[in-house]
Short mmCIF file of C-alpha atoms in Angstrom, two decimals:
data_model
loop_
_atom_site.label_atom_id
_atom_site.label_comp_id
_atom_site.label_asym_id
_atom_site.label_seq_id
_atom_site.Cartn_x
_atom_site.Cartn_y
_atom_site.Cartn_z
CA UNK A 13 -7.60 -15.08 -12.11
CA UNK A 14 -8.15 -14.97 -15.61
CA UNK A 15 -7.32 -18.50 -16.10
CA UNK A 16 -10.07 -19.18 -13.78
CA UNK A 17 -12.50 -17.24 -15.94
CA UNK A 18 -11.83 -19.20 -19.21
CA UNK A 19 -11.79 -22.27 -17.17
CA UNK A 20 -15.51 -21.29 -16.02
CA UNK A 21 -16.60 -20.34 -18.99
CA UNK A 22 -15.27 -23.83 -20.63
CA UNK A 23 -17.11 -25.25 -18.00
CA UNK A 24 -20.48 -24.35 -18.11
CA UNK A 25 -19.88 -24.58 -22.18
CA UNK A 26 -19.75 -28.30 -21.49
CA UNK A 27 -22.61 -28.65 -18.89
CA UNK A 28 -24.51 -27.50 -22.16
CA UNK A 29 -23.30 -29.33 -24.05
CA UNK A 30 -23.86 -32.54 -22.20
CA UNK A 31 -27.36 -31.40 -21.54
CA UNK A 32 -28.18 -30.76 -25.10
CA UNK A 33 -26.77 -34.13 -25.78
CA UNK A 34 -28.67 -35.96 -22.89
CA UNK A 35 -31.92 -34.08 -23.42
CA UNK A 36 -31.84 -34.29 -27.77
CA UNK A 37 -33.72 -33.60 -29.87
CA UNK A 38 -35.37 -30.20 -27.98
CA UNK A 39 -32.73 -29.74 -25.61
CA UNK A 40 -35.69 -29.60 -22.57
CA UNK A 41 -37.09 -32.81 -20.55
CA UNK A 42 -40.24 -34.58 -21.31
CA UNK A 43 -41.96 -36.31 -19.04
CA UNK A 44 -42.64 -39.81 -19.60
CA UNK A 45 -46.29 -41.49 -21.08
CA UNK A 46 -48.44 -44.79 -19.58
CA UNK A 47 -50.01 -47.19 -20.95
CA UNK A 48 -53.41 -48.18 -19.73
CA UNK A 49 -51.80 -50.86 -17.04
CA UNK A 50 -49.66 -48.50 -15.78
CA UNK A 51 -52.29 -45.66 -15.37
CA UNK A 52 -54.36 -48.48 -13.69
CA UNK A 53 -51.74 -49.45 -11.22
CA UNK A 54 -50.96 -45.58 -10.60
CA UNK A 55 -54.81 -45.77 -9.56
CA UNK A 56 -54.81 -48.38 -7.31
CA UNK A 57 -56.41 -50.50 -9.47
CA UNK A 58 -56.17 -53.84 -11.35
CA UNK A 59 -56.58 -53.21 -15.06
CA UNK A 60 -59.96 -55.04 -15.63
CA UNK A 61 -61.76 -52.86 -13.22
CA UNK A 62 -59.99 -50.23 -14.58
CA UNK A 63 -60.75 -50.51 -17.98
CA UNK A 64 -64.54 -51.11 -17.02
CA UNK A 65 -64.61 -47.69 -15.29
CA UNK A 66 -62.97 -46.13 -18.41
CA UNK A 67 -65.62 -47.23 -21.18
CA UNK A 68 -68.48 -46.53 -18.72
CA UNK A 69 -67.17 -42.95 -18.00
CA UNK A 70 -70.63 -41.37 -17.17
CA UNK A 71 -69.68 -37.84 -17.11
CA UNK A 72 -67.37 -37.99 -20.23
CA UNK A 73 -64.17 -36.24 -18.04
CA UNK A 74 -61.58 -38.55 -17.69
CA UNK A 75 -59.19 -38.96 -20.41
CA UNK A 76 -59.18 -42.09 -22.67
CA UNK A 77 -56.14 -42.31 -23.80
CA UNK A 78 -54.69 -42.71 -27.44
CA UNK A 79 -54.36 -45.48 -29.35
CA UNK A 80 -50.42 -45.54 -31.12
CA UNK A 81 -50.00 -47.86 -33.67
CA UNK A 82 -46.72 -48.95 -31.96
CA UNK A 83 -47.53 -50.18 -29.07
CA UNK A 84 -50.16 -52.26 -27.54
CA UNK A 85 -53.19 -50.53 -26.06
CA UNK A 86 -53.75 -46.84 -24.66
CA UNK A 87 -50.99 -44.29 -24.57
CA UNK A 88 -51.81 -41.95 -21.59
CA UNK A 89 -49.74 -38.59 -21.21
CA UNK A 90 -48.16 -37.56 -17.92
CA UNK A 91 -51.50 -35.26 -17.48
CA UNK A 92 -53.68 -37.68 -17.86
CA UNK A 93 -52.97 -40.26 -15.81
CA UNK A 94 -52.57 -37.85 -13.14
CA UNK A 95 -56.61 -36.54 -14.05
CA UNK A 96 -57.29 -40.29 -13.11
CA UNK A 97 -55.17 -40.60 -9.99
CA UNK A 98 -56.50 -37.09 -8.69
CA UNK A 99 -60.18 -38.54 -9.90
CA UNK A 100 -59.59 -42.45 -8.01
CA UNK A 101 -57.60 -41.08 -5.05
CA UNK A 102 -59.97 -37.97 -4.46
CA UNK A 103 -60.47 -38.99 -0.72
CA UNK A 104 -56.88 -39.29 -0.36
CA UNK A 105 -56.10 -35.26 -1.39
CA UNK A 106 -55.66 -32.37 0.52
CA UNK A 107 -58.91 -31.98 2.69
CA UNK A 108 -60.84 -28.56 3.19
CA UNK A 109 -59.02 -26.45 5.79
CA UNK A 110 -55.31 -28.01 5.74
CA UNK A 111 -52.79 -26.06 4.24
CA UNK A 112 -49.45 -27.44 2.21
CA UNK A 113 -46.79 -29.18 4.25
CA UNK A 114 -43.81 -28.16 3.79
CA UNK A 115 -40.73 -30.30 4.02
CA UNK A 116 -36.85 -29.71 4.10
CA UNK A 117 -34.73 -32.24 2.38
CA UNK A 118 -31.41 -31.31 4.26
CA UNK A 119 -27.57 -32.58 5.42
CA UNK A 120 -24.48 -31.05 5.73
CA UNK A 121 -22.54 -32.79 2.88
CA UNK A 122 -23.10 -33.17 -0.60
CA UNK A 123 -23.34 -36.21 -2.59
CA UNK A 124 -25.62 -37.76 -0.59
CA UNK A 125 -28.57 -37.80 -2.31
CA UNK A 126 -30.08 -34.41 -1.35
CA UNK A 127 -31.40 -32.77 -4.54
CA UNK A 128 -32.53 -36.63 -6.39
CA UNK A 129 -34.56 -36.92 -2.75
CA UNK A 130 -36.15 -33.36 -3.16
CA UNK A 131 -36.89 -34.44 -6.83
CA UNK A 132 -37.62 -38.18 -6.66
CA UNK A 133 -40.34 -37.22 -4.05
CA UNK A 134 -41.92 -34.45 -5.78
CA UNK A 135 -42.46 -36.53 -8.70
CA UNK A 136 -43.95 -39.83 -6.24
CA UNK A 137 -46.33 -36.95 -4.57
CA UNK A 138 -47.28 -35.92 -8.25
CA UNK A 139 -47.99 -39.54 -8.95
CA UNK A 140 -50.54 -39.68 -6.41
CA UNK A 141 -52.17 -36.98 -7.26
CA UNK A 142 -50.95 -34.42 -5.30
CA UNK A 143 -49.77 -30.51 -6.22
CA UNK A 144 -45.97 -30.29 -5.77
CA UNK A 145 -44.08 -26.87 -5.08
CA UNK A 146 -40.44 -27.21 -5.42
CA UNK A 147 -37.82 -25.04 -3.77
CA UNK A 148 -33.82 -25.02 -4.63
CA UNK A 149 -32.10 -23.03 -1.73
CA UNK A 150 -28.96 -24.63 -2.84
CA UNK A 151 -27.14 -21.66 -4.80
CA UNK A 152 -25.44 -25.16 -6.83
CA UNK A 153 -28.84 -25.83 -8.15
CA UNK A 154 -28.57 -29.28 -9.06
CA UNK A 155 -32.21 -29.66 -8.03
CA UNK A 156 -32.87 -26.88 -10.51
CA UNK A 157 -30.96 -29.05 -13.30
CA UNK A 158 -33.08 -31.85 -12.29
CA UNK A 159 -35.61 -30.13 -13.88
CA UNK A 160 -33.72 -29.35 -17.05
CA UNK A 161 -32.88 -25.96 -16.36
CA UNK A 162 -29.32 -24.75 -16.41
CA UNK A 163 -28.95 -22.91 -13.24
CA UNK A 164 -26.02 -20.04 -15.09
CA UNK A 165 -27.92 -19.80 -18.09
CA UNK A 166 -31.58 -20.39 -17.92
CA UNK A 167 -32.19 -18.92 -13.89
CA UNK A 168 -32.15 -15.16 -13.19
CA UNK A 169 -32.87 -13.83 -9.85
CA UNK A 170 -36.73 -12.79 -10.42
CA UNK A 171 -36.60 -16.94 -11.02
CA UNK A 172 -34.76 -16.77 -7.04
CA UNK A 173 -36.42 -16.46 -3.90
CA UNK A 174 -33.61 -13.54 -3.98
CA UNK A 175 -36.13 -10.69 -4.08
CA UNK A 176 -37.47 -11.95 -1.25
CA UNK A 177 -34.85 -11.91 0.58
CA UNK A 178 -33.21 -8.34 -0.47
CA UNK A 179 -37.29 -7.50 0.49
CA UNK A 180 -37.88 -6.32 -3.08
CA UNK A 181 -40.80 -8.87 -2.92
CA UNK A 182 -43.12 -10.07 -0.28
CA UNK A 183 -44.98 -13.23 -1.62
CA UNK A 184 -42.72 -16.02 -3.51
CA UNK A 185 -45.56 -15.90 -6.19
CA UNK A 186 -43.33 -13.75 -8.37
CA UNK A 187 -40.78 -16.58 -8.82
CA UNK A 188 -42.89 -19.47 -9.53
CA UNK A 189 -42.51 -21.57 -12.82
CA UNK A 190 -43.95 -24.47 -14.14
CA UNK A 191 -41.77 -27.56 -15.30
CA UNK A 192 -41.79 -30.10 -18.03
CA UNK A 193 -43.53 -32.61 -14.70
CA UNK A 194 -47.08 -32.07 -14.84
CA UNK A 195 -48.03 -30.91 -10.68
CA UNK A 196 -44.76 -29.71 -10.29
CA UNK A 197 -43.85 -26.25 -10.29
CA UNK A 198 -40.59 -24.23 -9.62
CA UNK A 199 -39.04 -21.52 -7.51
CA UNK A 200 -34.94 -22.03 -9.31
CA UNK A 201 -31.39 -21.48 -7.68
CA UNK A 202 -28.45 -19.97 -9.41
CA UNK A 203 -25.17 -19.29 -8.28
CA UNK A 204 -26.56 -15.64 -7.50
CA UNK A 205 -27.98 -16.98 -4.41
CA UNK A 206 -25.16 -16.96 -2.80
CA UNK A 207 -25.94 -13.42 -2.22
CA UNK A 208 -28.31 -13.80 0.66
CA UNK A 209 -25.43 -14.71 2.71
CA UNK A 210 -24.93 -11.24 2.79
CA UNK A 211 -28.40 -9.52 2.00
CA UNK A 212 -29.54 -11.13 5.28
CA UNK A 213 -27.28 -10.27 7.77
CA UNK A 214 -27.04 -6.86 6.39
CA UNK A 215 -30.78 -6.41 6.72
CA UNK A 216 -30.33 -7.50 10.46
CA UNK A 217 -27.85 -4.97 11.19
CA UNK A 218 -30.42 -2.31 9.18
CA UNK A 219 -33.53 -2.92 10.02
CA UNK A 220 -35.20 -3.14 13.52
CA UNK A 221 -37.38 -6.20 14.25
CA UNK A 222 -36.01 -8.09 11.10
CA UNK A 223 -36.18 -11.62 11.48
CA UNK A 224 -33.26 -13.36 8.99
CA UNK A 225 -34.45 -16.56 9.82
CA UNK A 226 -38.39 -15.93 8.66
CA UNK A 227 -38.34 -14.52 5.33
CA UNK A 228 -39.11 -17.83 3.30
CA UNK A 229 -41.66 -18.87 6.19
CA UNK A 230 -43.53 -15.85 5.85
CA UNK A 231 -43.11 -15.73 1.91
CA UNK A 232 -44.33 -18.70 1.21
CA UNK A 233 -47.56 -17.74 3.61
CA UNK A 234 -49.76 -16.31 -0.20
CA UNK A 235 -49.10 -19.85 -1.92
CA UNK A 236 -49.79 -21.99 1.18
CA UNK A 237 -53.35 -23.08 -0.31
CA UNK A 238 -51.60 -23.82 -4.06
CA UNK A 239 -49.90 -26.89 -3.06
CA UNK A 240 -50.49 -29.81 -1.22
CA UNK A 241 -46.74 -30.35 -0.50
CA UNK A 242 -43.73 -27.88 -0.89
CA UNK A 243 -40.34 -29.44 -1.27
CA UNK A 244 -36.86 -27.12 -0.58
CA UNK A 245 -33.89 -28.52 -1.68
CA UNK A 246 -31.31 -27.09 0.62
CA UNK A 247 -27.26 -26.54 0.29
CA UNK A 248 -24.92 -28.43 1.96
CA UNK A 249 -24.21 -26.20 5.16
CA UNK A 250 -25.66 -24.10 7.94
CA UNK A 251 -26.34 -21.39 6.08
CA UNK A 252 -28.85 -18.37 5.93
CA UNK A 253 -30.72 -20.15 3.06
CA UNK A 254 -30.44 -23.05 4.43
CA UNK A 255 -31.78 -21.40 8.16
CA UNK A 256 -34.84 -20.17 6.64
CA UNK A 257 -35.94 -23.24 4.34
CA UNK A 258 -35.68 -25.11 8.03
CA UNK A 259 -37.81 -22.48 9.63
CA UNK A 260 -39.66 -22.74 7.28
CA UNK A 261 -41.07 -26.44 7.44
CA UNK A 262 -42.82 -28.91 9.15
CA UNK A 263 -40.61 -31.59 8.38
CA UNK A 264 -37.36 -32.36 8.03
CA UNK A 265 -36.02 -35.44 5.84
CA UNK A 266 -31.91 -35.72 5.83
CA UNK A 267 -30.92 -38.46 3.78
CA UNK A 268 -27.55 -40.42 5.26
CA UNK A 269 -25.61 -43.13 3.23
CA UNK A 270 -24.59 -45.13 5.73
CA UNK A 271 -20.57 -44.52 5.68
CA UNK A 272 -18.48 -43.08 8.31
CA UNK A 273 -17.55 -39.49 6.67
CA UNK A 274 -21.77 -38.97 5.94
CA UNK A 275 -22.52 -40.11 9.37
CA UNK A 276 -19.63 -37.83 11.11
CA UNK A 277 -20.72 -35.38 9.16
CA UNK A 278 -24.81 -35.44 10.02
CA UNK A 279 -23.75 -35.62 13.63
CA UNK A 280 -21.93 -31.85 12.83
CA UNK A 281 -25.14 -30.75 11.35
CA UNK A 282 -27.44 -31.68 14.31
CA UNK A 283 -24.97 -29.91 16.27
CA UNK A 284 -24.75 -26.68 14.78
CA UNK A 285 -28.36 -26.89 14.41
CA UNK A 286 -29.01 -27.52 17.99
CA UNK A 287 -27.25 -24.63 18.43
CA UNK A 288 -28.62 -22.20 16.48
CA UNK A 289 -32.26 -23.56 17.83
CA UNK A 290 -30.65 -22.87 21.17
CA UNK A 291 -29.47 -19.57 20.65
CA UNK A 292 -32.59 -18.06 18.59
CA UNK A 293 -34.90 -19.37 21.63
CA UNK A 294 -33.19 -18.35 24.62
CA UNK A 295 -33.15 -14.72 22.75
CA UNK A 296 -37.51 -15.20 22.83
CA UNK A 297 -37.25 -14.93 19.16
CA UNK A 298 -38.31 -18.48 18.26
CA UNK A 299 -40.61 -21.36 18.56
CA UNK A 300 -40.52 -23.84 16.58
CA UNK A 301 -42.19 -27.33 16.71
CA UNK A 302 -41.54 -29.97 13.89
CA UNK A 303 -44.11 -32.56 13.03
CA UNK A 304 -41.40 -35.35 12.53
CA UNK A 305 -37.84 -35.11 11.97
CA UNK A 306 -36.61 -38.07 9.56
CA UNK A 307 -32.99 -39.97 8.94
CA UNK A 308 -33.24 -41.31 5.04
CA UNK A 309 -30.77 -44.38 4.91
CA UNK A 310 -29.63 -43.24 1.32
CA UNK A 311 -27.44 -45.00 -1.53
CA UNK A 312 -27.30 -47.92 0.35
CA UNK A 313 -24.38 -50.76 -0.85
CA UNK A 314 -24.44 -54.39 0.66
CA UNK A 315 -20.86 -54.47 1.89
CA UNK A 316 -20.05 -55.11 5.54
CA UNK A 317 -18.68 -51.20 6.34
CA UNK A 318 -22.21 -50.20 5.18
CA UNK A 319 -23.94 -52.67 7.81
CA UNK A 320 -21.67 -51.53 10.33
CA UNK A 321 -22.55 -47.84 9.63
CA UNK A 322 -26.22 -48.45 9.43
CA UNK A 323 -25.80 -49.84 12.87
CA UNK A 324 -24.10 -46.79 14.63
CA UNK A 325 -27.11 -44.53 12.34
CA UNK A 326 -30.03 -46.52 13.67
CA UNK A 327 -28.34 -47.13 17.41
CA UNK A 328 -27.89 -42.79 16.87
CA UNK A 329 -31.68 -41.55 15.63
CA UNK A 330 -33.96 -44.60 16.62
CA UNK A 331 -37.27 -44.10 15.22
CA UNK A 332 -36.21 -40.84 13.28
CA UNK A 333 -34.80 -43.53 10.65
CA UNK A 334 -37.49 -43.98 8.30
CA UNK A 335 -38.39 -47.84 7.63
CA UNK A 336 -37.09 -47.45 4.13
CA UNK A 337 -33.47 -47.59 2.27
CA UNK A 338 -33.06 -45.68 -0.93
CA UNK A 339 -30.36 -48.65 -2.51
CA UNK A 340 -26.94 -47.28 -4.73
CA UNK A 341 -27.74 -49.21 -7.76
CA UNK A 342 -27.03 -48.81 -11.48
CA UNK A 343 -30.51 -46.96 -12.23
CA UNK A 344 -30.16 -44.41 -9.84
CA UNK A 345 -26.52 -43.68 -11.14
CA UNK A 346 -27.21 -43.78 -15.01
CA UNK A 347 -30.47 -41.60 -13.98
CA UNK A 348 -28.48 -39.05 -12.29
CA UNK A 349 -26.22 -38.87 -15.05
CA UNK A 350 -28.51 -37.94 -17.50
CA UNK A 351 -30.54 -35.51 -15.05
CA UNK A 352 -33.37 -37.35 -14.20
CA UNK A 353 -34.97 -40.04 -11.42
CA UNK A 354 -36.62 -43.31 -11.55
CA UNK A 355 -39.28 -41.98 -12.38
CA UNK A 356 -38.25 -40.10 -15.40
CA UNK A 357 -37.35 -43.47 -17.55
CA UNK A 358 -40.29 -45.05 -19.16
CA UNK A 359 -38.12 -48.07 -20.77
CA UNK A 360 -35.06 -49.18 -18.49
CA UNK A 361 -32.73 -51.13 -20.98
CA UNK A 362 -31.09 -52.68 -18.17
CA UNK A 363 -32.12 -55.42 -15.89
CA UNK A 364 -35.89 -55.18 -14.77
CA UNK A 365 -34.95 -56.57 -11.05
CA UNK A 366 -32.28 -53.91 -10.44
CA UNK A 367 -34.83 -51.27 -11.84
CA UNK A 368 -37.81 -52.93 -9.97
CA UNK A 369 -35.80 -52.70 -6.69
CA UNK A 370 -34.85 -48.72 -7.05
CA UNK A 371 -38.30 -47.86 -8.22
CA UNK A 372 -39.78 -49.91 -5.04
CA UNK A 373 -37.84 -48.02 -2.73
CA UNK A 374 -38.62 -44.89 -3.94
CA UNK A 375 -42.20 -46.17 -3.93
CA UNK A 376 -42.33 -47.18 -0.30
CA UNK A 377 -40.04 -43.79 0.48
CA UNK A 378 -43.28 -41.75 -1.07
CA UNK A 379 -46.06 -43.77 0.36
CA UNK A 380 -44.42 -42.81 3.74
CA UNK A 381 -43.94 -39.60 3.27
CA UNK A 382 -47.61 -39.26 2.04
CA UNK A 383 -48.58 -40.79 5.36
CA UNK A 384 -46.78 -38.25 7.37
CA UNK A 385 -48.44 -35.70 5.37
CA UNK A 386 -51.79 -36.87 5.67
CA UNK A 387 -51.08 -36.97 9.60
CA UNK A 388 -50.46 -32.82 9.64
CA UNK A 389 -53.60 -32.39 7.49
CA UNK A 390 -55.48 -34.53 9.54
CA UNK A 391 -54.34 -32.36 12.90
CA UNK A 392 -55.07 -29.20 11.02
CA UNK A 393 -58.74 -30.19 10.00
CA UNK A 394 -59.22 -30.73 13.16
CA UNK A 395 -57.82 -28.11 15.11
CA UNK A 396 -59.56 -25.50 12.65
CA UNK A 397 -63.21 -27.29 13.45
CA UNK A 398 -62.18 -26.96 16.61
CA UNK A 399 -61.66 -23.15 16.66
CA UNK A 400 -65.23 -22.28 14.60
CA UNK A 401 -67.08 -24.73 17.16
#
């Protein structure tokens, strides 16, 4: 025993290190800057028109940029270009009445592209000018250290949905956090929440009328109207966290490299899930309807085994298989290695097709996901003008 204490101290001495070497000089990520074509395309907009709408800015609000002596052109920070998308896209945002939608990025094993998902689509949302809430209901926290944030050093459990779960809290307002991502804020994980996998049951057993399954669903109720979207990273298992971020949403996205131990093990997860679903509504105690229920083709190679696992996945979840594959390439590796996304690099230095190709697909994965999005707001709007006509 104590030789596993030194080796976890040793450890998590080296994830420091590694992050204070990745993340030098300030040890903390910083999101990247655009230049004035970039802002433009973020826009939806070629950069003549653009830069037209910039010098003629009647109201003086939108940001112009600064000029570095270095480059070529406008230098726009993360929060500006964002002003501009929010400003340009304005009909595309939340409308009056709809409240955030909140989706579950969830599978049974890990290493498939989970916690980069939950992180890759917050950032796309953010992009577009949406307001991103991020959960990590993984007690690993690698969605957390997507962030820069070392889950054992930097997260305590007022940082947790934990208090809301041991019912020392009621709204998840207390754990909230912004990040270094501009839209994107922060509820953490730490290995302490592996805790609720007691604190819940427990508070079954104690309390009458306790629902273990509806404490992040109703806790999240007092921040609905913050966010547009609200993202939960979830561990890899059936767990009580991993119950309640499910409840919880109105979506579910599971991403699924196509290989035969992922798809064996997605067709457990359904399973157990079914289940569960089964067992919680024949006791009265549930009903839950999802808004769409999604199969992520994730870390896709180009070798035969992969086409012939794709296959069985597609012939499996038909049109829950979104229309776009999130390719294994050598950007998306490299960027996980140095805890960040596509959309964290600003200057690839390797080739510009293999980087163009991972930041398309993560493109197309967030345009659909917006759609879906705007379909629940859309339903909302109109059931609540329905109910005050």
């Amino acid at each position: 025993m104590n030789d596993i204490v030194q080796q976890a101290a040793r450890a998590s001495d080296m994830v420091s290190a590694v992050r204070t070497t990745m993340l030098a000089p300030t040890a903390k990520k910083l999101s990247p800057t655009y230049n004035q074509t970039e802002v433009a395309t973020l826009c939806g907009m070629d950069r003549g028109p653009f830069a037209y709408r910039m010098k003629n800015d009647e109201h003086g609000t939108l940001p112009q940029g600064v000029t570095k002596p270095e480059r070529r052109g406008k230098e726009f920070t993360l929060a500006e270009a964002r002003t501009w998308v929010r400003e340009v896209r304005s009909d595309k945002l939340r409308p009056e009445g709809a409240e955030a939608v909140v989706i579950s990025i969830a599978n049974f094993k890990g290493g498939v592209g989970k916690s980069t998902t939950a992180m890759a689509l917050a950032q796309g949302l953010s992009l577009l000018g949406h307001r991103i809430l991020l959960i990590d209901a993984d007690p690993q926290g690698s969605l957390t250290t997507l962030t820069g944030l070392l889950p054992d050093l930097d997260v305590e459990d007022k940082d947790t949905f934990l208090l809301l779960v041991s019912g020392e809290e009621e709204s998840i307002r207390y754990a909230i956090r912004p990040t270094y991502w501009d839209g994107i804020d922060l509820v953490a994980a730490a290995p302490l929440l592996f805790s609720i996998e007691f604190t819940l049951p427990s508070r079954q057993v104690r309390e009458e009328g306790f629902e273990f399954w509806n404490v992040l669903n109703l806790g999240i109720d007092d921040v609905r109207e913050d966010y547009d979207v609200i993202i939960i990273d979830t561990a890899p298992a059936l767990s009580y966290g991993t119950v309640n971020a499910l409840m919880a949403s109105n979506g579910i996205i599971m991403p699924l490299p196509p290989n035969a131990l992922d798809f064996a093990s997605g067709a457990q997860f359904w399973s157990l899930f079914a289940d569960l679903s089964e067992s919680l509504s024949g006791s009265g105690r549930l009903d839950k309807t999802y808004d769409f229920i999604s199969v992520l083709l994730s870390r896709v190679e180009t070798d035969a085994a992969s086409a012939m696992v794709r296959k069985w996945i597609i012939s499996t979840y038909g049109d829950k298989v979104l229309p776009v594959e999130i390719p294994k390439t050598v950007v998306t590796s490299t960027s996980s290695a140095e805890f960040a996304t596509v959309y964290d690099i600003s200057r690839y230095d390797g080739s510009a097709r293999t980087y163009k190709r991972a930041r398309e697909a993560y493109d197309s994965l967030v345009a659909y996901v917006e759609r879906l999005v705007h379909a629940v707001w859309l339903r909302d709007s109109t059931n609540r003008k329905s109910r005050f006509n």
